[in-house]
């Protein structure tokens, strides 16, 4: 099992063939990026909390969708059997689910966005600590190779792509 990756991080022609990458390589890359984030004392508890909350909200959404399909079945059966009591009870369940689903979807987007924001903050701190350090890599990069324009923009682009 393989996935495809671009041929080069520098942005080669899009017409070039994609290189296959193994799932194991992908999982190693995810592990290499994820472990520092989830073990960083500054964000560890918040990151784990947001991850667990995000998974919980996704599972809640799945459960609500399942209940919606069950209630749709009950609604159809109530109509077919002309059961007025079951019909109205099912209508109220459906209305409740129809109100809860958008709220759950909104909450999931909010939690996922907050987790992504924390991820970007962590990566930005890491990138800046590597570029702007005691060796002054950032300044040497700017002075030693004048062909590199806007190194600060490049740092931001590096973080964006992760």
PDB file of C-alpha atoms in Angstrom:
ATOM      1  CA  UNK A   1       0.000   0.000   0.000  1.00  0.00           C
ATOM      2  CA  UNK A   2       1.443   3.328  -1.057  1.00  0.00           C
ATOM      3  CA  UNK A   3       0.427   6.935  -1.342  1.00  0.00           C
ATOM      4  CA  UNK A   4       1.813   9.520  -3.708  1.00  0.00           C
ATOM      5  CA  UNK A   5       4.009  12.451  -2.832  1.00  0.00           C
ATOM      6  CA  UNK A   6       5.289  15.304  -4.917  1.00  0.00           C
ATOM      7  CA  UNK A   7       8.621  14.595  -6.569  1.00  0.00           C
ATOM      8  CA  UNK A   8      10.367  17.453  -4.825  1.00  0.00           C
ATOM      9  CA  UNK A   9       9.673  19.944  -2.046  1.00  0.00           C
ATOM     10  CA  UNK A  10      11.058  22.733  -4.231  1.00  0.00           C
ATOM     11  CA  UNK A  11       8.003  22.584  -6.536  1.00  0.00           C
ATOM     12  CA  UNK A  12       9.028  20.769  -9.716  1.00  0.00           C
ATOM     13  CA  UNK A  13       6.775  20.774 -12.726  1.00  0.00           C
ATOM     14  CA  UNK A  14       3.309  19.410 -11.981  1.00  0.00           C
ATOM     15  CA  UNK A  15       3.508  17.215 -15.074  1.00  0.00           C
ATOM     16  CA  UNK A  16       6.203  15.044 -13.471  1.00  0.00           C
ATOM     17  CA  UNK A  17       5.189  11.637 -12.191  1.00  0.00           C
ATOM     18  CA  UNK A  18       4.383  11.257  -8.522  1.00  0.00           C
ATOM     19  CA  UNK A  19       6.711   9.054  -6.476  1.00  0.00           C
ATOM     20  CA  UNK A  20       5.044   6.321  -4.425  1.00  0.00           C
ATOM     21  CA  UNK A  21       5.591   6.602  -0.674  1.00  0.00           C
ATOM     22  CA  UNK A  22       4.930   3.734   1.703  1.00  0.00           C
ATOM     23  CA  UNK A  23       2.422   4.044   4.515  1.00  0.00           C
ATOM     24  CA  UNK A  24       5.201   3.245   6.950  1.00  0.00           C
ATOM     25  CA  UNK A  25       7.201   6.255   5.733  1.00  0.00           C
ATOM     26  CA  UNK A  26       4.124   8.445   6.091  1.00  0.00           C
ATOM     27  CA  UNK A  27       3.428   7.167   9.616  1.00  0.00           C
ATOM     28  CA  UNK A  28       7.061   7.773  10.605  1.00  0.00           C
ATOM     29  CA  UNK A  29       6.833  11.360   9.338  1.00  0.00           C
ATOM     30  CA  UNK A  30       3.585  11.922  11.255  1.00  0.00           C
ATOM     31  CA  UNK A  31       5.160  10.431  14.379  1.00  0.00           C
ATOM     32  CA  UNK A  32       8.278  12.600  13.996  1.00  0.00           C
ATOM     33  CA  UNK A  33       6.148  15.760  13.751  1.00  0.00           C
ATOM     34  CA  UNK A  34       3.456  14.778  16.247  1.00  0.00           C
ATOM     35  CA  UNK A  35       5.488  13.522  19.191  1.00  0.00           C
ATOM     36  CA  UNK A  36       7.192  16.864  19.929  1.00  0.00           C
ATOM     37  CA  UNK A  37       3.831  18.653  19.787  1.00  0.00           C
ATOM     38  CA  UNK A  38       2.028  16.243  22.111  1.00  0.00           C
ATOM     39  CA  UNK A  39       4.982  16.036  24.526  1.00  0.00           C
ATOM     40  CA  UNK A  40       5.851  19.761  24.670  1.00  0.00           C
ATOM     41  CA  UNK A  41       5.178  20.871  28.269  1.00  0.00           C
ATOM     42  CA  UNK A  42       3.836  24.246  27.048  1.00  0.00           C
ATOM     43  CA  UNK A  43       0.978  22.729  25.027  1.00  0.00           C
ATOM     44  CA  UNK A  44       0.822  19.061  26.027  1.00  0.00           C
ATOM     45  CA  UNK A  45      -2.323  19.172  28.175  1.00  0.00           C
ATOM     46  CA  UNK A  46      -4.155  21.527  25.813  1.00  0.00           C
ATOM     47  CA  UNK A  47      -3.161  19.485  22.747  1.00  0.00           C
ATOM     48  CA  UNK A  48      -4.267  16.171  24.246  1.00  0.00           C
ATOM     49  CA  UNK A  49      -7.471  17.736  25.581  1.00  0.00           C
ATOM     50  CA  UNK A  50      -8.351  19.196  22.174  1.00  0.00           C
ATOM     51  CA  UNK A  51      -7.544  15.909  20.427  1.00  0.00           C
ATOM     52  CA  UNK A  52      -9.740  13.892  22.806  1.00  0.00           C
ATOM     53  CA  UNK A  53     -12.508  16.493  22.573  1.00  0.00           C
ATOM     54  CA  UNK A  54     -12.311  16.483  18.769  1.00  0.00           C
ATOM     55  CA  UNK A  55     -12.563  12.693  18.612  1.00  0.00           C
ATOM     56  CA  UNK A  56     -15.453  12.770  21.097  1.00  0.00           C
ATOM     57  CA  UNK A  57     -17.362  15.350  19.073  1.00  0.00           C
ATOM     58  CA  UNK A  58     -16.798  13.360  15.866  1.00  0.00           C
ATOM     59  CA  UNK A  59     -18.129  10.213  17.553  1.00  0.00           C
ATOM     60  CA  UNK A  60     -21.109  12.218  18.820  1.00  0.00           C
ATOM     61  CA  UNK A  61     -21.806  13.408  15.268  1.00  0.00           C
ATOM     62  CA  UNK A  62     -21.684   9.814  14.023  1.00  0.00           C
ATOM     63  CA  UNK A  63     -24.076   8.741  16.773  1.00  0.00           C
ATOM     64  CA  UNK A  64     -26.482  11.577  15.922  1.00  0.00           C
ATOM     65  CA  UNK A  65     -26.427  10.638  12.238  1.00  0.00           C
ATOM     66  CA  UNK A  66     -27.104   7.025  13.159  1.00  0.00           C
ATOM     67  CA  UNK A  67     -30.039   8.092  15.357  1.00  0.00           C
ATOM     68  CA  UNK A  68     -31.317  10.246  12.510  1.00  0.00           C
ATOM     69  CA  UNK A  69     -31.380   7.247  10.178  1.00  0.00           C
ATOM     70  CA  UNK A  70     -33.118   5.107  12.820  1.00  0.00           C
ATOM     71  CA  UNK A  71     -35.738   7.803  13.354  1.00  0.00           C
ATOM     72  CA  UNK A  72     -36.254   8.106   9.613  1.00  0.00           C
ATOM     73  CA  UNK A  73     -36.991   4.379   9.567  1.00  0.00           C
ATOM     74  CA  UNK A  74     -39.464   4.783  12.462  1.00  0.00           C
ATOM     75  CA  UNK A  75     -41.059   7.733  10.690  1.00  0.00           C
ATOM     76  CA  UNK A  76     -41.560   5.710   7.512  1.00  0.00           C
ATOM     77  CA  UNK A  77     -42.926   2.757   9.492  1.00  0.00           C
ATOM     78  CA  UNK A  78     -45.317   5.031  11.395  1.00  0.00           C
ATOM     79  CA  UNK A  79     -46.618   6.403   8.110  1.00  0.00           C
ATOM     80  CA  UNK A  80     -46.956   2.945   6.574  1.00  0.00           C
ATOM     81  CA  UNK A  81     -48.811   1.584   9.617  1.00  0.00           C
ATOM     82  CA  UNK A  82     -50.807   4.786  10.148  1.00  0.00           C
ATOM     83  CA  UNK A  83     -49.626   5.012  13.744  1.00  0.00           C
ATOM     84  CA  UNK A  84     -50.284   8.631  14.715  1.00  0.00           C
ATOM     85  CA  UNK A  85     -48.708   8.461  18.173  1.00  0.00           C
ATOM     86  CA  UNK A  86     -45.454   7.002  16.837  1.00  0.00           C
ATOM     87  CA  UNK A  87     -45.538   9.481  13.944  1.00  0.00           C
ATOM     88  CA  UNK A  88     -45.605  12.548  16.236  1.00  0.00           C
ATOM     89  CA  UNK A  89     -43.067  11.110  18.670  1.00  0.00           C
ATOM     90  CA  UNK A  90     -40.719  10.459  15.739  1.00  0.00           C
ATOM     91  CA  UNK A  91     -41.292  13.953  14.338  1.00  0.00           C
ATOM     92  CA  UNK A  92     -40.174  15.465  17.667  1.00  0.00           C
ATOM     93  CA  UNK A  93     -37.090  13.208  17.732  1.00  0.00           C
ATOM     94  CA  UNK A  94     -36.247  14.204  14.168  1.00  0.00           C
ATOM     95  CA  UNK A  95     -36.632  17.907  14.954  1.00  0.00           C
ATOM     96  CA  UNK A  96     -34.373  17.543  17.975  1.00  0.00           C
ATOM     97  CA  UNK A  97     -31.734  15.714  15.923  1.00  0.00           C
ATOM     98  CA  UNK A  98     -31.983  18.280  13.123  1.00  0.00           C
ATOM     99  CA  UNK A  99     -31.234  21.007  15.690  1.00  0.00           C
ATOM    100  CA  UNK A 100     -28.385  19.084  17.372  1.00  0.00           C
ATOM    101  CA  UNK A 101     -26.504  18.057  14.226  1.00  0.00           C
ATOM    102  CA  UNK A 102     -25.507  21.569  13.085  1.00  0.00           C
ATOM    103  CA  UNK A 103     -24.463  22.422  16.642  1.00  0.00           C
ATOM    104  CA  UNK A 104     -22.267  19.311  16.780  1.00  0.00           C
ATOM    105  CA  UNK A 105     -20.793  20.086  13.349  1.00  0.00           C
ATOM    106  CA  UNK A 106     -20.029  23.654  14.452  1.00  0.00           C
ATOM    107  CA  UNK A 107     -18.417  22.434  17.669  1.00  0.00           C
ATOM    108  CA  UNK A 108     -16.289  19.936  15.746  1.00  0.00           C
ATOM    109  CA  UNK A 109     -15.078  22.659  13.360  1.00  0.00           C
ATOM    110  CA  UNK A 110     -14.311  24.916  16.317  1.00  0.00           C
ATOM    111  CA  UNK A 111     -12.329  22.263  18.190  1.00  0.00           C
ATOM    112  CA  UNK A 112     -10.470  21.121  15.057  1.00  0.00           C
ATOM    113  CA  UNK A 113      -9.639  24.733  14.201  1.00  0.00           C
ATOM    114  CA  UNK A 114      -8.382  25.389  17.725  1.00  0.00           C
ATOM    115  CA  UNK A 115      -6.220  22.259  17.581  1.00  0.00           C
ATOM    116  CA  UNK A 116      -4.849  23.342  14.184  1.00  0.00           C
ATOM    117  CA  UNK A 117      -4.097  26.796  15.597  1.00  0.00           C
ATOM    118  CA  UNK A 118      -2.175  25.287  18.516  1.00  0.00           C
ATOM    119  CA  UNK A 119      -0.302  23.059  16.047  1.00  0.00           C
ATOM    120  CA  UNK A 120       0.690  26.085  13.943  1.00  0.00           C
ATOM    121  CA  UNK A 121       1.770  28.030  17.043  1.00  0.00           C
ATOM    122  CA  UNK A 122       3.946  25.121  18.128  1.00  0.00           C
ATOM    123  CA  UNK A 123       5.504  24.770  14.668  1.00  0.00           C
ATOM    124  CA  UNK A 124       6.111  28.506  14.458  1.00  0.00           C
ATOM    125  CA  UNK A 125       7.889  28.492  17.833  1.00  0.00           C
ATOM    126  CA  UNK A 126       9.982  25.517  16.719  1.00  0.00           C
ATOM    127  CA  UNK A 127      10.859  27.075  13.356  1.00  0.00           C
ATOM    128  CA  UNK A 128      11.812  30.409  14.880  1.00  0.00           C
ATOM    129  CA  UNK A 129      13.876  28.744  17.597  1.00  0.00           C
ATOM    130  CA  UNK A 130      15.846  26.993  14.860  1.00  0.00           C
ATOM    131  CA  UNK A 131      16.207  30.015  12.575  1.00  0.00           C
ATOM    132  CA  UNK A 132      16.797  32.611  15.273  1.00  0.00           C
ATOM    133  CA  UNK A 133      19.210  30.935  17.659  1.00  0.00           C
ATOM    134  CA  UNK A 134      22.640  31.492  19.175  1.00  0.00           C
ATOM    135  CA  UNK A 135      24.273  30.757  15.828  1.00  0.00           C
ATOM    136  CA  UNK A 136      22.000  33.406  14.274  1.00  0.00           C
ATOM    137  CA  UNK A 137      21.061  31.148  11.362  1.00  0.00           C
ATOM    138  CA  UNK A 138      18.395  33.566  10.173  1.00  0.00           C
ATOM    139  CA  UNK A 139      20.799  36.468   9.849  1.00  0.00           C
ATOM    140  CA  UNK A 140      23.542  34.334   8.299  1.00  0.00           C
ATOM    141  CA  UNK A 141      21.002  32.983   5.809  1.00  0.00           C
ATOM    142  CA  UNK A 142      20.131  36.524   4.788  1.00  0.00           C
ATOM    143  CA  UNK A 143      23.748  37.735   4.581  1.00  0.00           C
ATOM    144  CA  UNK A 144      25.562  34.723   3.143  1.00  0.00           C
ATOM    145  CA  UNK A 145      23.169  34.041   0.274  1.00  0.00           C
ATOM    146  CA  UNK A 146      21.668  37.293  -1.066  1.00  0.00           C
ATOM    147  CA  UNK A 147      19.688  35.334  -3.679  1.00  0.00           C
ATOM    148  CA  UNK A 148      17.338  34.218  -0.896  1.00  0.00           C
ATOM    149  CA  UNK A 149      14.689  36.869  -0.623  1.00  0.00           C
ATOM    150  CA  UNK A 150      12.307  37.248   2.311  1.00  0.00           C
ATOM    151  CA  UNK A 151      13.615  34.509   4.614  1.00  0.00           C
ATOM    152  CA  UNK A 152      10.925  35.445   7.139  1.00  0.00           C
ATOM    153  CA  UNK A 153       8.252  34.711   4.528  1.00  0.00           C
ATOM    154  CA  UNK A 154       9.924  31.380   3.809  1.00  0.00           C
ATOM    155  CA  UNK A 155       9.774  30.494   7.500  1.00  0.00           C
ATOM    156  CA  UNK A 156       6.056  31.280   7.563  1.00  0.00           C
ATOM    157  CA  UNK A 157       5.557  29.205   4.401  1.00  0.00           C
ATOM    158  CA  UNK A 158       7.415  26.284   5.984  1.00  0.00           C
ATOM    159  CA  UNK A 159       5.042  26.352   8.946  1.00  0.00           C
ATOM    160  CA  UNK A 160       1.967  26.740   6.725  1.00  0.00           C
ATOM    161  CA  UNK A 161       2.776  23.577   4.768  1.00  0.00           C
ATOM    162  CA  UNK A 162       2.816  21.482   7.928  1.00  0.00           C
TER     163      UNK A 162
END
